Each structure stands twice: as structure tokens, then as C-alpha cells.
PDB file of C-alpha atoms in Angstrom:
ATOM      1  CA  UNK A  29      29.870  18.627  34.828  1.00 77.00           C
ATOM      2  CA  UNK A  30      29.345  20.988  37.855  1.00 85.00           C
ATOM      3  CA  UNK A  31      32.308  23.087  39.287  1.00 87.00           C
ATOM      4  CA  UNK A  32      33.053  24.934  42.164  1.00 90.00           C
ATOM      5  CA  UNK A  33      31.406  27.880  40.712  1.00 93.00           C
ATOM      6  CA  UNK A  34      28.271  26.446  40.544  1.00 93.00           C
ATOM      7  CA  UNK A  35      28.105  25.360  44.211  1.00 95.00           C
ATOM      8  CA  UNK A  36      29.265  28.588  45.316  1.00 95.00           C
ATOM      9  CA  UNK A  37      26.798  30.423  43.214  1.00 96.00           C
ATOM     10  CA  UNK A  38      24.058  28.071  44.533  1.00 95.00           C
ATOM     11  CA  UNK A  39      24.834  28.651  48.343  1.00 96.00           C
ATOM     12  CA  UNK A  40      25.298  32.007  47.806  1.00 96.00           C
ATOM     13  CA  UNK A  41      21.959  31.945  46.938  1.00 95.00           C
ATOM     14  CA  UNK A  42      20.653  30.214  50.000  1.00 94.00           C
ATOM     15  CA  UNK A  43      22.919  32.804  51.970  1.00 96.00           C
ATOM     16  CA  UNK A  44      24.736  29.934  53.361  1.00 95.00           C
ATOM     17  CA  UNK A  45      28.316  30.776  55.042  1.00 96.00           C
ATOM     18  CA  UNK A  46      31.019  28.545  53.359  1.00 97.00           C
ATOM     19  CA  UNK A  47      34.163  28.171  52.245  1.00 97.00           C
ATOM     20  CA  UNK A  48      35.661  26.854  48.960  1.00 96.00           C
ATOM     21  CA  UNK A  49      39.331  25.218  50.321  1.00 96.00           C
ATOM     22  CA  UNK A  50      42.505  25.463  47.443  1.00 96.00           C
ATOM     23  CA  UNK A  51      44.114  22.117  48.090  1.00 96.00           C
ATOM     24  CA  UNK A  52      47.483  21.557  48.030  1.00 95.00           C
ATOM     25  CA  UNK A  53      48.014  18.824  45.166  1.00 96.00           C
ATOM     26  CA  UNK A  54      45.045  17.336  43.254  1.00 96.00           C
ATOM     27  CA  UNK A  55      42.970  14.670  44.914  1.00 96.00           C
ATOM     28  CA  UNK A  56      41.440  11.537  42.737  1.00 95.00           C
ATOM     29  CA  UNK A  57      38.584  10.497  45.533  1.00 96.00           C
ATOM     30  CA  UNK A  58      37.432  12.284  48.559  1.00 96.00           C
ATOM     31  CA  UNK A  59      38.717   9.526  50.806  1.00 97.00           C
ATOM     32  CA  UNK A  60      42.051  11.928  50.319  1.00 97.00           C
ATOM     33  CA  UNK A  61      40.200  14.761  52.127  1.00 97.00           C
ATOM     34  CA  UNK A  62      41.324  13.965  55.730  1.00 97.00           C
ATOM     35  CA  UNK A  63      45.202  14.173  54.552  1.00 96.00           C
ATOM     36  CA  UNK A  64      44.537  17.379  52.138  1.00 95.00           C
ATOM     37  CA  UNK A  65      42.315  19.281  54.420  1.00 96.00           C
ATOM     38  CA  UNK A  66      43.982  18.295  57.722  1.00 95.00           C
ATOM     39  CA  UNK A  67      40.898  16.775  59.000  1.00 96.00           C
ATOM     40  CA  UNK A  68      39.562  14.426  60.960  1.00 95.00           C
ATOM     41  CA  UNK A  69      37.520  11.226  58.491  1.00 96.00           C
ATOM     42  CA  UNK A  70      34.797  11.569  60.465  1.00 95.00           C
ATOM     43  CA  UNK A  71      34.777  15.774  59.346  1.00 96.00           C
ATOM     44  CA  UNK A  72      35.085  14.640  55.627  1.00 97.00           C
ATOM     45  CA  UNK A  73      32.182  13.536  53.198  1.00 97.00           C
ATOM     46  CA  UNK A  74      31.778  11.380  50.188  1.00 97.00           C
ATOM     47  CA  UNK A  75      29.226  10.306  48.270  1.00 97.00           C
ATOM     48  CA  UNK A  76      29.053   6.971  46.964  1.00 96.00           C
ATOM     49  CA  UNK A  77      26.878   5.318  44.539  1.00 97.00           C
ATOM     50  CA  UNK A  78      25.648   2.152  43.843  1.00 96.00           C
ATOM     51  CA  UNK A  79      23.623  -0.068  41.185  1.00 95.00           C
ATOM     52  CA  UNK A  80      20.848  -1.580  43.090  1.00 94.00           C
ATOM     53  CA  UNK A  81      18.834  -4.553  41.569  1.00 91.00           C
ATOM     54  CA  UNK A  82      15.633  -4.564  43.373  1.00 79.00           C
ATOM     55  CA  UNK A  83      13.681  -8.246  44.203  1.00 75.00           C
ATOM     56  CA  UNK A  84      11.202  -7.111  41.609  1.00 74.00           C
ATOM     57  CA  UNK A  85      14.066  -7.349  38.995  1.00 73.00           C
ATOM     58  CA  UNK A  86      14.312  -3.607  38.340  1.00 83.00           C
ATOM     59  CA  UNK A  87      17.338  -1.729  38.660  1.00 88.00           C
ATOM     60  CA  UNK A  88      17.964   1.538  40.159  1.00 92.00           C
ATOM     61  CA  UNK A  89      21.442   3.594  40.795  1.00 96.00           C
ATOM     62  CA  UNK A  90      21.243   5.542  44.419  1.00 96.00           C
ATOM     63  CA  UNK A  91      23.589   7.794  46.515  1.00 96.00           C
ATOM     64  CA  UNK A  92      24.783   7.934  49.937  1.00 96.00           C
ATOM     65  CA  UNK A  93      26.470  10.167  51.497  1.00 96.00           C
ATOM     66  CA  UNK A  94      28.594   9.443  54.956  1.00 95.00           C
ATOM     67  CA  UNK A  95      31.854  10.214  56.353  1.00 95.00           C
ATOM     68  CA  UNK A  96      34.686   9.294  54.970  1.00 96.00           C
ATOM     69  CA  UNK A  97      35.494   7.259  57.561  1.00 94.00           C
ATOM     70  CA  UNK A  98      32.487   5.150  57.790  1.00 92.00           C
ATOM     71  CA  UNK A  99      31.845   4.039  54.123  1.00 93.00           C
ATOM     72  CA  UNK A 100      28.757   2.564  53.343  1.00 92.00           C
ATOM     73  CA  UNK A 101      28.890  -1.224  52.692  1.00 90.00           C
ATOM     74  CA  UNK A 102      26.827  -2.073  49.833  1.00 90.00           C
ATOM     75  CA  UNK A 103      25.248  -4.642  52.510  1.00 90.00           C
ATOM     76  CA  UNK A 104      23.328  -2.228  54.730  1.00 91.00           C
ATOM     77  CA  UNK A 105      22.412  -0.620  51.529  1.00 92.00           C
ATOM     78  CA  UNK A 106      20.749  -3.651  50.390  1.00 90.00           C
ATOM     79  CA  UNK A 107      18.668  -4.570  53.342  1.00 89.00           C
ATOM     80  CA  UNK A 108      17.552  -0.818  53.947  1.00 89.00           C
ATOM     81  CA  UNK A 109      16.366  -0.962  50.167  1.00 88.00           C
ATOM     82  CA  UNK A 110      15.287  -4.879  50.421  1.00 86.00           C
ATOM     83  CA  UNK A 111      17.504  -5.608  47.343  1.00 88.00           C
ATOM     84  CA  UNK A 112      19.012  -8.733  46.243  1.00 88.00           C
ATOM     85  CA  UNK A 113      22.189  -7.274  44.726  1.00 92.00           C
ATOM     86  CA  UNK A 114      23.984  -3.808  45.341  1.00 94.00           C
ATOM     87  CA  UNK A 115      27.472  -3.577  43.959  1.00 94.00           C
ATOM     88  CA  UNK A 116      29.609  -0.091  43.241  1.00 96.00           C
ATOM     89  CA  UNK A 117      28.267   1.514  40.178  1.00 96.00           C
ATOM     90  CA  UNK A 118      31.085   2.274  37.413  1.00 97.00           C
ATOM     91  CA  UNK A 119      32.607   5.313  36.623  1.00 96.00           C
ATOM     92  CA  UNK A 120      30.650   6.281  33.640  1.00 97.00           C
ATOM     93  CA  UNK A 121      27.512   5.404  35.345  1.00 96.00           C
ATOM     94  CA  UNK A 122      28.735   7.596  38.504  1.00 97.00           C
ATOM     95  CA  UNK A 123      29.547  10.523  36.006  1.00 96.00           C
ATOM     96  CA  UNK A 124      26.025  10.341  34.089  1.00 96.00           C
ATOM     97  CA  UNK A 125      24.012   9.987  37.216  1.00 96.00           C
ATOM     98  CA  UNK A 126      25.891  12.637  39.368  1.00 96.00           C
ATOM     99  CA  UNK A 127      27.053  15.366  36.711  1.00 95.00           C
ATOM    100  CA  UNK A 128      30.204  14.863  38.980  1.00 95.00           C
ATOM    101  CA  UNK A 129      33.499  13.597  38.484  1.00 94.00           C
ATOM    102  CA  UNK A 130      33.646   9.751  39.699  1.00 95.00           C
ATOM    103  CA  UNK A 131      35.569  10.104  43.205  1.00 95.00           C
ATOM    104  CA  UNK A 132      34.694  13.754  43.068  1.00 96.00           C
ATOM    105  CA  UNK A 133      30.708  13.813  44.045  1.00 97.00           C
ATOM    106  CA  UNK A 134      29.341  16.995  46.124  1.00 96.00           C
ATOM    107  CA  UNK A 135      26.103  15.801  47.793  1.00 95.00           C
ATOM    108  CA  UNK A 136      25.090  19.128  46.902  1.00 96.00           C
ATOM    109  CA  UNK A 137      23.212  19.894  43.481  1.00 95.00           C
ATOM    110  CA  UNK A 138      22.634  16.189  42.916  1.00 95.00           C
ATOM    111  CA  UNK A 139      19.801  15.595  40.403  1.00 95.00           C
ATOM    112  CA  UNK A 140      16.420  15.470  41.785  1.00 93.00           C
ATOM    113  CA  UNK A 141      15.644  12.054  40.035  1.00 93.00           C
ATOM    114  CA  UNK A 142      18.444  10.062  42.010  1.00 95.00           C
ATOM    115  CA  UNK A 143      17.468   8.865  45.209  1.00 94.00           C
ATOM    116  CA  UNK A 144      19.742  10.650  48.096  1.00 94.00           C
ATOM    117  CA  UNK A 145      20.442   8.301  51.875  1.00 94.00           C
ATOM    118  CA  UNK A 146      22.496  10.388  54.222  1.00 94.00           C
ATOM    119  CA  UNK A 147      24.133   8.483  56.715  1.00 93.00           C
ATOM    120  CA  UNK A 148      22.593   9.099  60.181  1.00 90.00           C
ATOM    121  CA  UNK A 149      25.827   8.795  61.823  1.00 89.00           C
ATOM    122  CA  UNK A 150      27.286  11.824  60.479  1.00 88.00           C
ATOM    123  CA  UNK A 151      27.464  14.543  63.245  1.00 84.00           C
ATOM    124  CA  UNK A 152      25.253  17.186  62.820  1.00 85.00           C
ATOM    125  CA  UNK A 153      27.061  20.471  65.107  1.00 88.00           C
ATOM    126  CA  UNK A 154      28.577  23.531  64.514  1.00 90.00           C
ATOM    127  CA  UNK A 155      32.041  22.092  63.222  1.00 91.00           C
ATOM    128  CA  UNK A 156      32.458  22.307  59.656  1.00 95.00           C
ATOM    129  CA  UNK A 157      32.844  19.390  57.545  1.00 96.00           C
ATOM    130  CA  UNK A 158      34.692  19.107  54.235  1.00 97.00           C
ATOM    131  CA  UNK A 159      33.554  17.510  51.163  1.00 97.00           C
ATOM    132  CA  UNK A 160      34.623  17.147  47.016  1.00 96.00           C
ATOM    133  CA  UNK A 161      32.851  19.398  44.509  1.00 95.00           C
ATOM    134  CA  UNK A 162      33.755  17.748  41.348  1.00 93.00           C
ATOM    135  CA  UNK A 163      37.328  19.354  40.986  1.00 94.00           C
ATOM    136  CA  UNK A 164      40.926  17.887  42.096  1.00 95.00           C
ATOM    137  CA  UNK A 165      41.955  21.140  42.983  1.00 96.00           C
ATOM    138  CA  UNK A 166      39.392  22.515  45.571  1.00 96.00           C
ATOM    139  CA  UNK A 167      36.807  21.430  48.232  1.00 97.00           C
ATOM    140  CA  UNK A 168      33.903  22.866  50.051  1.00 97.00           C
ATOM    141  CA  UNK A 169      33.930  23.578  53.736  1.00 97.00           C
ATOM    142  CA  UNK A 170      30.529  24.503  55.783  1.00 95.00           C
ATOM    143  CA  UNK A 171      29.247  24.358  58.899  1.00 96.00           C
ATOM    144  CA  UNK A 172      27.527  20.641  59.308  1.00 93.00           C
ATOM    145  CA  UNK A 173      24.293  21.704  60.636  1.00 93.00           C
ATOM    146  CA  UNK A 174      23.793  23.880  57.343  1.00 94.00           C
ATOM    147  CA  UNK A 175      24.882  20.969  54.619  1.00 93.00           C
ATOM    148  CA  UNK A 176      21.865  18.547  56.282  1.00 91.00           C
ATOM    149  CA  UNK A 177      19.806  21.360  56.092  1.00 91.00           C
ATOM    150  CA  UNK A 178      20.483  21.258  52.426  1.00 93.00           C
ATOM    151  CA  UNK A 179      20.982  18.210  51.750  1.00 90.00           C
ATOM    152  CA  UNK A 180      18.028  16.678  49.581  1.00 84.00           C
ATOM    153  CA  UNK A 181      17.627  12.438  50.680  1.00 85.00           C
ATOM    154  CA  UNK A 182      16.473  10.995  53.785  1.00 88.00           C
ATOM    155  CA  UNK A 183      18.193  10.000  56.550  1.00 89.00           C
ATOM    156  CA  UNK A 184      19.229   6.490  56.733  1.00 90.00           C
ATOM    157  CA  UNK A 185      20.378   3.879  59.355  1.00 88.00           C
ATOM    158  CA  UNK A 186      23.418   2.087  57.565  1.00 84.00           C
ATOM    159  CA  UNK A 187      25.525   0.012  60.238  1.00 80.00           C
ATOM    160  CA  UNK A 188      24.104  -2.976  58.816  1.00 63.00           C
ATOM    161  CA  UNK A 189      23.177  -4.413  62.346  1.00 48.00           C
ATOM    162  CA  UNK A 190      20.965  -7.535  61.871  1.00 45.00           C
ATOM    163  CA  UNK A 191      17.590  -7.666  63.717  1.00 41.00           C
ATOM    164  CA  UNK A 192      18.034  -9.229  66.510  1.00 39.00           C
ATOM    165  CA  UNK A 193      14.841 -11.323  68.127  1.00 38.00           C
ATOM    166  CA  UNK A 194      13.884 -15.217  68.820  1.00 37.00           C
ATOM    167  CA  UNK A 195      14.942 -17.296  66.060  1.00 36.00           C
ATOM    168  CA  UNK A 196      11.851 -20.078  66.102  1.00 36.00           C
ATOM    169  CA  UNK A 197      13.567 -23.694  65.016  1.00 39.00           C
ATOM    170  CA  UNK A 198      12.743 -25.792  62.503  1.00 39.00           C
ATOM    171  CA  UNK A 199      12.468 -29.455  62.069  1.00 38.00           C
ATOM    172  CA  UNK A 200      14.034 -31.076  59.116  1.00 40.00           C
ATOM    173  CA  UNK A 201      12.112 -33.322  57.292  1.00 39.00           C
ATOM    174  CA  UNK A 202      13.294 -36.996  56.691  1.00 37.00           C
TER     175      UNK A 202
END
């Protein structure tokens, strides 16, 4: 599994500014980062992954990562992929995929084999935004403009908005 050490070995590397945050009690999930970190969700990260089965009937496990306070719904995962399930994956599948604690996942040092969708409505400024690195007892803080700079995936549209256009009727037959 990959630590805190890691990830601050690896930015240090890429000479990126950031912080690794001592929390004050262990967290489970990074949807406690707002409360630990004093945050705002929308400053806080998590990566989520789900089991996709595609129309082809292959399967696939993929990541997304998006504020905490906008979780993806496996829905807008689905129809950006064009898959005809997408459910949560399990903890052991989270923990093989990721090298990461399930709850805990760092988008950062993902493997290069799973596919990555960030979430285009996290805000890319100069604030800094908080995310899990695998450990109860610590978090990562850096600026937001340098995480999508590192951040391997593509960027995704996931508010699961339908298409909207003219709907052509159809006649039943009798």
C-alpha cells in the first residue's frame, strides 16, 4: 500500500509545494475531510471507484475523482462510458486496483493501467484543496492548479444532464 511518504517523496520530486496535514483523530473515508481539515466539501477530494460492465459484456474497474461534495453518481458514469451497469466496486477490489486503503484513495500515484475521470467541476485556482493519501492519520494539502497538473485521467463532464433535443413520436402499432 502507498503512504504518505511515498507521495511526499514523489512531489518532492516534481518540486511541487505541499503540505502533508496531521489530523486530529483518524478518518475511515475522505468524505470526513471537510470536518477534519476545517474545509469547505467543495476544497476536499475523493476518489471513487466503480465496476463498469461495458455493452460489449466486458468489465472494467475506473476512478473518478471530484469533490467531496459532489460525488459522482454511478449514472453519469455510465452514460459518459456508454455502459449498461456501473455499481461501487468492493473494498478488496478498491484496495487491489488503487494500492490504497478503500475510503483512503490519493488520486495521486494511481496505477497507470486504471482509467482516471476528473470531475470538471472541481475548481481549478490558487486555493489549496485537501485530499486522503491512504492513511487515517494524515492528508495532503496543495495548491489546486498544481494537483490537475498532476493528475493523470481526463477531464470529464459528470452532472448526468440528459441531452436535451426534439423527441420525434412514435406510433404504436395495433
Amino acid at each position: 500500500m502507498k503512504d504518505a511518504l511515498a507521495i511526499h517523496r514523489w512531489l518532492l520530486t516534481h518540486q511541487v509545494h505541499h503540505e502533508i496535514v496531521r489530523l486530529p483523530r483518524p478518518m475511515t473515508s475522505a468524505r470526513e475531510l471537510p470536518d477534519m481539515v476545517c474545509a469547505a466539501p467543495e476544497r476536499c477530494l475523493m476518489v471513487t471507484v466503480l465496476e463498469v460492465a461495458t455493452r460489449v459484456g466486458r468489465e472494467a474497474v475506473v476512478a473518478v475523482t471530484s469533490p467531496v461534495a459532489l460525488p459522482p453518481r454511478p449514472g453519469a458514469v455510465g452514460a459518459l462510458l456508454g455502459a449498461r451497469q456501473v455499481r461501487h466496486a468492493p473494498s478488496h477490489v478498491v484496495n487491489a486496483a488503487t494500492d490504497y486503503a478503500d475510503g483512503l484513495v490519493c488520486p495521486l500515484l494511481l496505477p497507470q493501467s486504471l482509467p482516471v475521470f476528473i470531475d470538471d467541476r472541481l475548481r481549478v485556482d490558487e486555493g489549496p484543496v485537501f485530499m486522503a493519501i491512504g492513511e487515517r492519520h494524515t492528508a495532503l494539502s496543495l495548491r489546486a492548479r498544481d494537483l490537475l497538473e498532476l493528475l493523470p485521467g481526463k477531464l470529464a463532464d459528470l452532472r448526468g444532464t440528459r441531452l436535451r433535443g426534439a423527441r420525434g413520436a412514435v406510433a404504436r402499432r395495433h
